[in-house]
Amino acid sequence: MFLMQSLLELLETDVPSAFERFGDVLDADWIEDALIQTGTASVRHRKLSAQRVVWLVIAMALFRDRSIQEVVSHIGLVLPNQKEKSKQVRVSVAPSAIPQGRYRLGEAPLQEIFSRMAETWAEEAADQNRWRGLALYGVDGTTLRVPDTEENREAFSLPPSIRGQSSYPQVRLVALMALRSHLIRGVSFGPCSGKQTGEQELSKALWQQVPEESLVVLDRGFINYSLLYHLSHDDKGEISGKKHWLIRGMKNLRMKTIQVFGKGDELVEIQVKSSIRKRDPSLPKSMIVRAIRYQIKGFSPQILLTSLTDPKRYPSKEVSALYHERWELEIGYDEIKTHLLEREEALRSKKAEGIRQEIWGIFLAYNLVRKEMLGVAEAAGVPPVRVSFRHSLQFIRVFCIVEAWTCAPGNLPKRLISLQENMSSLLILPERRPNRLYKRQVKIKMSSYKRNPGKPQVKVLK
């Protein structure tokens, strides 16, 4: 188990005491290489070194209910006094040194560390949970609120709403997830409004990260024939058969039947509009795809489009059931917003650079928790999605703040074994109920009160 390995192969003092259990999981070389490549490694000795600031940003996401100053204090980010090591007297960090350390580090090292982590962990997890030889991924978008400051407004903008203007600036992000493990493979984010800020535009940065022998499940908001064509075809325009896609079609979709495989299962031809081909001359006049029609009792009929054109290798019933695994990404967003971020109104940082750094820290922390849950699922012999994220996060928080902080080093192995046993026995969720389906409904009505317009713009008199 990686928990015991991280205990036996503890890293140097740049790993906080509360995070020693993660030291062997989050490879020290990844952190060191990222700091060197981005030119942010600490040259001189600091109370808050670059390595420790990396862990601080991760801890800011793990301990959302604590102030940043408390995070520094409770997880042991400060260094022992060099003159009094035997007494383990801790040197305090001035509050002003914390934001200085964060902005000195910037976002680039966190992004690089996340990229290394995500490529290794997500692809390994997806490889272990394949469907008919294909690794399953999903792409979808969401938004995060950020503090209402002038810099954040300028960087991320205030999105329009049906009630006028939004109260908070927002970041729009799109994630690529290994669906059966919830590990995030890639993230792309930017302003929530303006030109080229939509989900399709942001998703362009993710397609190169989709590995071969995989299937990407998409919502119909991502219908883009140029995107779908290039995902499943090589540079010569031939079907590569290495990357596949599955997406829900529009209701008014026009197509011509070429071959019928079975009831509601056809090979069809879709004409590509000249306006689309004008923007992308490499596109053909038409695309040959597979269309699968199905209906769930009580719901309107649906149509799925896919590059999986072999009906024997990929049965239509399995494909239509597979589409609903796209919701695992929605569940992942809920885990981040509801549990990891404690449903707080907005992120912490008041500067755009801090927001971007904080977002990378959030996804690093999320993947760390999910990696821990993979070990629990393997030990319990269940799929990773049957391990409770909420309770796993609570166990980790308690261990980092209480156990690792107060427990004598000699007793840590017993505590770690106990932690694993408790997680394995208490955190297993019941099997998913495939027939438990509900229509989308608004559960909480919007307030009838007028929106507070917030800080008024200051007019400069000429």
XYZ file of C-alpha atoms in Angstrom:
462
model
C 0.000 0.000 0.000
C 1.286 3.459 -0.879
C 0.442 4.712 2.607
C 3.061 2.475 4.187
C 5.551 3.246 1.426
C 5.165 6.958 2.034
C 5.757 6.352 5.726
C 8.889 4.259 5.198
C 10.323 6.544 2.506
C 9.643 9.958 3.973
C 10.796 12.894 1.953
C 12.971 15.708 3.212
C 11.677 18.435 5.514
C 10.082 20.358 2.633
C 7.093 18.002 2.984
C 4.944 19.166 5.920
C 4.557 16.633 8.716
C 0.819 16.313 8.164
C 1.378 15.440 4.495
C 4.142 12.866 4.888
C 1.582 10.198 4.014
C 1.243 11.787 0.558
C 4.985 12.206 0.057
C 5.566 8.983 -1.868
C 2.347 9.361 -3.851
C 2.922 12.883 -5.123
C 6.389 12.259 -6.545
C 8.990 14.653 -5.116
C 10.702 14.752 -8.526
C 7.515 16.167 -10.061
C 7.570 19.071 -7.623
C 11.301 19.671 -7.958
C 11.243 19.466 -11.776
C 8.260 21.839 -11.959
C 9.994 24.395 -9.745
C 13.204 24.199 -11.775
C 11.450 24.367 -15.159
C 9.436 27.418 -14.115
C 12.382 29.092 -12.388
C 10.628 29.263 -9.014
C 12.813 26.960 -6.896
C 14.001 28.552 -3.637
C 17.609 29.703 -4.022
C 18.103 30.817 -0.435
C 16.727 29.366 2.774
C 13.263 30.656 3.588
C 10.826 29.874 6.342
C 8.259 29.269 3.612
C 10.172 27.598 0.748
C 8.753 27.070 -2.729
C 8.163 23.361 -1.993
C 6.185 24.213 1.105
C 4.144 26.827 -0.716
C 3.108 24.084 -3.160
C 1.772 22.081 -0.220
C 0.153 25.230 1.209
C -1.867 25.745 -1.977
C -2.987 22.099 -1.884
C -3.854 22.420 1.813
C -5.913 25.552 1.112
C -8.237 23.317 -0.904
C -8.217 20.390 1.547
C -8.981 22.630 4.548
C -11.517 25.005 3.086
C -13.019 25.858 6.487
C -9.693 27.152 7.869
C -8.068 30.508 7.260
C -4.787 30.416 5.359
C -2.914 31.387 8.528
C -4.533 28.437 10.364
C -3.605 26.117 7.512
C 0.037 27.138 7.835
C -0.058 26.568 11.582
C -2.024 23.326 11.777
C -0.384 21.258 9.056
C 3.160 22.032 10.162
C 4.275 24.192 7.267
C 6.645 26.178 9.499
C 10.142 24.824 10.047
C 11.656 23.697 13.352
C 13.984 26.264 14.882
C 17.481 25.339 13.695
C 18.999 26.405 17.021
C 16.650 24.306 19.100
C 15.945 21.204 17.014
C 15.929 18.955 20.074
C 13.036 20.903 21.536
C 11.274 21.117 18.159
C 10.470 24.783 18.678
C 8.651 26.003 15.589
C 9.494 29.264 13.883
C 6.376 31.253 13.130
C 5.683 32.711 9.702
C 4.572 36.315 9.509
C 1.098 36.654 7.929
C 2.550 38.930 5.244
C 5.001 36.210 4.181
C 2.177 33.870 3.105
C 0.786 35.897 0.148
C 4.350 36.912 -0.742
C 5.315 33.236 -0.948
C 2.244 32.382 -3.013
C 2.735 35.118 -5.599
C 6.462 34.490 -5.724
C 5.619 30.893 -6.698
C 2.853 31.775 -9.182
C 0.595 29.332 -11.017
C 3.044 27.723 -13.462
C 4.606 25.171 -11.041
C 1.170 24.027 -9.827
C 0.006 23.569 -13.414
C 3.113 21.564 -14.286
C 2.785 19.343 -11.200
C -0.891 18.732 -11.971
C -0.077 17.804 -15.582
C 2.481 15.197 -14.480
C 0.149 13.808 -11.806
C -2.912 13.720 -14.056
C -1.178 12.012 -16.967
C 0.207 9.258 -14.738
C -2.694 8.628 -12.377
C -5.737 9.187 -14.607
C -4.441 7.071 -17.487
C -3.458 4.238 -15.143
C -6.907 4.301 -13.508
C -8.735 4.474 -16.856
C -6.641 1.583 -18.149
C -7.774 -0.581 -15.215
C -11.496 0.131 -15.804
C -11.952 -0.324 -19.557
C -15.153 -1.029 -21.472
C -14.661 -3.477 -24.353
C -11.019 -2.512 -24.592
C -11.625 1.253 -24.466
C -10.653 3.618 -21.655
C -13.636 5.819 -20.735
C -13.337 9.601 -20.465
C -15.814 12.428 -20.214
C -15.620 16.144 -21.006
C -17.923 18.781 -19.564
C -17.811 22.299 -18.195
C -18.782 24.243 -15.097
C -18.117 27.602 -13.427
C -16.525 28.743 -10.176
C -17.222 32.034 -8.422
C -14.334 34.256 -7.419
C -14.144 37.226 -5.002
C -15.615 40.451 -6.351
C -12.514 42.603 -6.829
C -11.614 44.961 -9.657
C -8.749 42.717 -10.793
C -10.937 39.594 -10.806
C -13.692 41.448 -12.670
C -11.241 42.534 -15.337
C -9.627 39.086 -15.647
C -12.715 36.857 -15.506
C -15.668 39.238 -16.070
C -19.184 39.325 -14.666
C -21.449 36.951 -16.630
C -24.933 38.086 -17.668
C -27.941 36.558 -15.943
C -31.717 36.607 -16.271
C -31.823 38.978 -13.299
C -29.378 41.437 -14.817
C -25.711 41.204 -13.967
C -24.110 38.474 -11.863
C -23.001 39.391 -8.342
C -19.599 37.700 -8.645
C -17.012 37.292 -11.391
C -16.806 33.689 -12.552
C -14.245 31.346 -14.035
C -15.435 28.954 -16.737
C -13.613 25.636 -16.809
C -13.770 22.389 -18.762
C -12.354 19.121 -17.425
C -11.374 15.787 -18.955
C -12.135 12.994 -16.451
C -11.463 9.254 -16.312
C -15.124 8.438 -15.673
C -14.821 5.205 -13.694
C -12.280 6.566 -11.208
C -13.179 10.295 -11.183
C -9.503 11.199 -11.581
C -9.127 14.428 -13.562
C -6.900 14.042 -16.638
C -6.901 17.644 -17.830
C -8.342 21.082 -17.040
C -8.745 24.207 -19.143
C -10.203 27.453 -17.769
C -10.608 31.156 -18.506
C -13.092 34.055 -18.382
C -16.782 33.182 -18.315
C -17.909 35.652 -20.983
C -16.573 37.326 -24.077
C -15.257 36.073 -27.409
C -13.878 32.518 -27.528
C -14.681 31.820 -23.872
C -17.279 29.077 -24.356
C -16.884 25.452 -23.331
C -16.110 24.290 -26.871
C -13.297 26.810 -27.190
C -11.808 25.884 -23.812
C -12.065 22.176 -24.590
C -9.646 22.535 -27.530
C -6.738 22.394 -25.094
C -7.888 18.965 -23.858
C -8.233 16.870 -27.006
C -4.504 16.229 -27.364
C -4.570 14.774 -23.849
C -7.053 12.044 -24.811
C -4.993 8.829 -25.061
C -5.379 6.237 -27.796
C -7.757 3.279 -27.408
C -10.280 5.443 -25.580
C -13.867 6.684 -25.804
C -14.870 10.246 -24.880
C -18.482 10.763 -23.783
C -19.873 14.253 -24.433
C -23.034 16.237 -23.867
C -24.779 17.643 -26.937
C -23.498 21.132 -26.065
C -20.169 19.931 -27.479
C -21.534 19.024 -30.916
C -18.910 20.350 -33.277
C -18.336 18.380 -36.466
C -14.805 19.685 -36.835
C -13.956 18.504 -33.315
C -15.613 15.093 -33.740
C -14.087 14.513 -37.169
C -10.511 15.256 -36.114
C -10.882 13.238 -32.911
C -11.686 10.029 -34.789
C -9.750 10.613 -38.047
C -6.036 10.879 -38.773
C -4.276 13.612 -40.746
C -5.047 11.834 -44.044
C -8.788 11.830 -43.346
C -8.913 8.102 -42.616
C -10.733 6.679 -39.571
C -7.959 5.949 -37.090
C -9.999 3.623 -34.872
C -7.861 4.744 -31.912
C -9.981 7.535 -30.432
C -13.768 7.346 -30.323
C -16.563 9.654 -29.249
C -20.175 9.325 -28.072
C -22.499 12.309 -27.981
C -26.210 13.090 -27.742
C -27.673 14.432 -30.995
C -29.916 17.438 -31.491
C -33.657 16.892 -31.939
C -33.744 18.570 -35.374
C -30.802 16.576 -36.725
C -31.113 15.706 -40.418
C -29.435 12.517 -41.615
C -29.684 9.883 -44.326
C -29.841 6.197 -43.448
C -27.154 4.108 -45.150
C -27.468 0.777 -43.335
C -29.795 -0.586 -40.649
C -28.098 -2.681 -37.958
C -31.219 -3.310 -35.894
C -34.162 -1.567 -34.265
C -33.108 2.026 -33.609
C -29.532 1.288 -34.693
C -28.344 2.685 -38.032
C -25.331 3.861 -39.984
C -26.175 7.361 -41.225
C -24.747 10.169 -43.316
C -24.791 13.730 -41.971
C -24.221 16.669 -44.293
C -21.669 19.227 -43.099
C -22.799 22.781 -43.787
C -20.696 24.880 -46.128
C -20.295 27.552 -43.435
C -18.631 24.968 -41.171
C -16.366 23.708 -43.984
C -15.396 27.284 -44.757
C -14.009 27.621 -41.236
C -12.323 24.200 -41.511
C -11.516 23.304 -45.153
C -10.209 19.873 -44.106
C -13.753 18.701 -43.373
C -15.566 16.500 -45.924
C -18.988 17.401 -47.318
C -20.563 14.661 -45.198
C -19.735 12.414 -42.248
C -20.637 8.746 -41.790
C -21.561 8.002 -38.166
C -23.678 5.567 -36.192
C -27.036 6.718 -34.789
C -28.682 4.892 -31.872
C -32.246 5.754 -30.859
C -33.592 4.774 -27.448
C -36.192 5.850 -24.923
C -36.398 5.492 -21.167
C -39.913 5.052 -19.768
C -41.356 8.414 -18.805
C -38.839 10.387 -20.871
C -38.753 11.660 -24.445
C -36.885 9.657 -27.119
C -33.155 10.313 -27.451
C -30.633 9.852 -30.224
C -26.944 9.157 -29.757
C -24.251 9.703 -32.361
C -20.983 7.803 -32.167
C -17.870 6.803 -34.073
C -18.336 3.216 -32.772
C -19.657 1.885 -36.071
C -19.204 -1.845 -35.403
C -22.562 -3.120 -33.998
C -21.184 -6.546 -33.061
C -18.193 -5.272 -31.145
C -20.165 -2.413 -29.563
C -23.831 -3.474 -28.967
C -26.353 -0.635 -29.065
C -27.860 -1.369 -25.625
C -24.469 -1.179 -23.983
C -23.626 2.031 -25.844
C -26.866 3.747 -24.803
C -26.321 2.670 -21.182
C -22.719 3.832 -21.387
C -23.772 7.367 -22.310
C -25.256 7.860 -18.848
C -21.851 7.357 -17.275
C -21.214 10.904 -18.458
C -22.950 11.940 -15.237
C -19.915 10.743 -13.288
C -18.277 14.013 -14.316
C -21.239 15.962 -12.938
C -20.883 14.004 -9.704
C -17.185 14.896 -9.668
C -18.009 18.600 -9.954
C -20.453 18.184 -7.073
C -17.747 16.525 -4.970
C -15.466 19.494 -5.594
C -18.026 22.244 -5.013
C -20.141 20.728 -2.246
C -17.588 18.784 -0.218
C -14.063 19.950 -1.046
C -14.983 23.649 -1.248
C -17.713 23.395 1.423
C -20.218 25.242 -0.828
C -18.464 28.514 -0.094
C -19.693 31.454 -2.149
C -16.371 32.076 -3.857
C -12.720 31.047 -3.927
C -10.223 32.756 -1.601
C -7.883 34.817 -3.770
C -8.483 38.462 -4.589
C -5.982 38.556 -7.449
C -6.267 36.790 -10.800
C -2.866 35.093 -10.467
C -3.908 33.754 -7.066
C -7.204 32.454 -8.485
C -5.425 30.528 -11.226
C -2.949 29.101 -8.716
C -5.800 28.184 -6.372
C -7.685 26.319 -9.100
C -4.664 24.128 -9.860
C -4.350 23.482 -6.109
C -8.010 22.435 -5.952
C -7.591 19.833 -8.699
C -4.317 18.613 -7.183
C -6.087 18.124 -3.845
C -9.072 16.440 -5.511
C -6.859 13.958 -7.352
C -4.890 13.241 -4.161
C -8.105 12.287 -2.360
C -9.264 10.244 -5.344
C -5.922 8.443 -5.503
C -6.334 7.514 -1.849
C -9.814 6.210 -2.624
C -8.459 3.958 -5.395
C -6.393 2.136 -2.785
C -9.459 1.723 -0.567
C -11.551 0.434 -3.496
C -8.863 -2.060 -4.467
C -8.567 -3.346 -0.896
C -12.362 -3.695 -0.619
C -12.725 -5.252 -4.074
C -15.280 -2.695 -5.312
C -15.339 -0.137 -8.162
C -13.832 3.266 -7.213
C -17.207 5.026 -7.613
C -18.574 3.014 -4.669
C -16.196 4.697 -2.216
C -17.651 7.792 -0.528
C -15.750 10.950 -1.422
C -17.236 12.949 1.444
C -16.229 10.485 4.149
C -12.827 9.841 2.590
C -12.161 13.568 2.632
C -13.239 13.785 6.281
C -10.925 10.912 7.273
C -7.998 12.553 5.505
C -8.692 15.945 7.072
C -8.875 14.470 10.550
C -5.686 12.464 10.030
C -3.725 15.431 8.662
C -4.773 17.839 11.417
C -5.034 15.544 14.445
C -3.255 12.230 13.944
C -0.156 13.312 12.031
C 0.179 16.471 14.123
C -0.043 14.895 17.585
C 0.929 11.255 17.084
C 4.453 10.142 17.935
C 6.353 8.913 14.821
C 6.689 5.407 16.293
C 2.904 5.053 16.504
C 2.153 6.267 12.974
C 2.245 2.798 11.306
C -0.503 1.514 13.617
C -2.579 4.650 13.037
C -2.199 4.326 9.257
C -3.268 0.682 9.284
C -6.250 1.612 11.449
C -7.116 4.436 9.061
C -7.127 2.082 6.070
C -9.285 -0.478 7.896
C -11.806 2.175 8.934
C -12.026 3.596 5.437
C -12.488 0.159 3.898
C -15.273 -0.805 6.306
C -17.197 2.462 6.588
C -16.920 4.236 3.251
C -18.355 1.718 0.782
C -21.513 3.006 -0.911
C -24.298 0.709 -2.118
C -24.355 -0.263 -5.775
C -25.740 2.300 -8.186
C -29.434 1.944 -8.986
C -29.710 2.233 -12.784
C -33.513 2.539 -12.690
C -33.431 5.479 -10.257
C -34.028 8.204 -12.847
C -35.682 11.583 -12.384
C -36.419 14.497 -14.654
C -34.529 17.721 -14.065
C -36.444 20.081 -11.781
C -35.804 23.315 -9.920
C -35.767 22.406 -6.230
C -35.122 25.860 -4.763
C -36.877 28.928 -6.180
C -34.798 32.020 -6.844
C -35.246 34.789 -4.275
C -37.820 37.438 -5.122
C -35.677 40.154 -3.560
C -33.758 42.506 -5.826
C -30.123 41.675 -6.345
C -27.572 43.743 -4.465
C -25.654 45.447 -7.282
C -22.483 45.413 -5.214
C -19.784 48.040 -5.228
C -20.760 50.889 -7.576
C -18.381 52.035 -10.258
C -16.506 55.214 -9.320
C -16.990 57.947 -11.916
C -13.968 60.090 -12.659
C -14.862 63.760 -13.099
C -13.031 65.524 -15.892
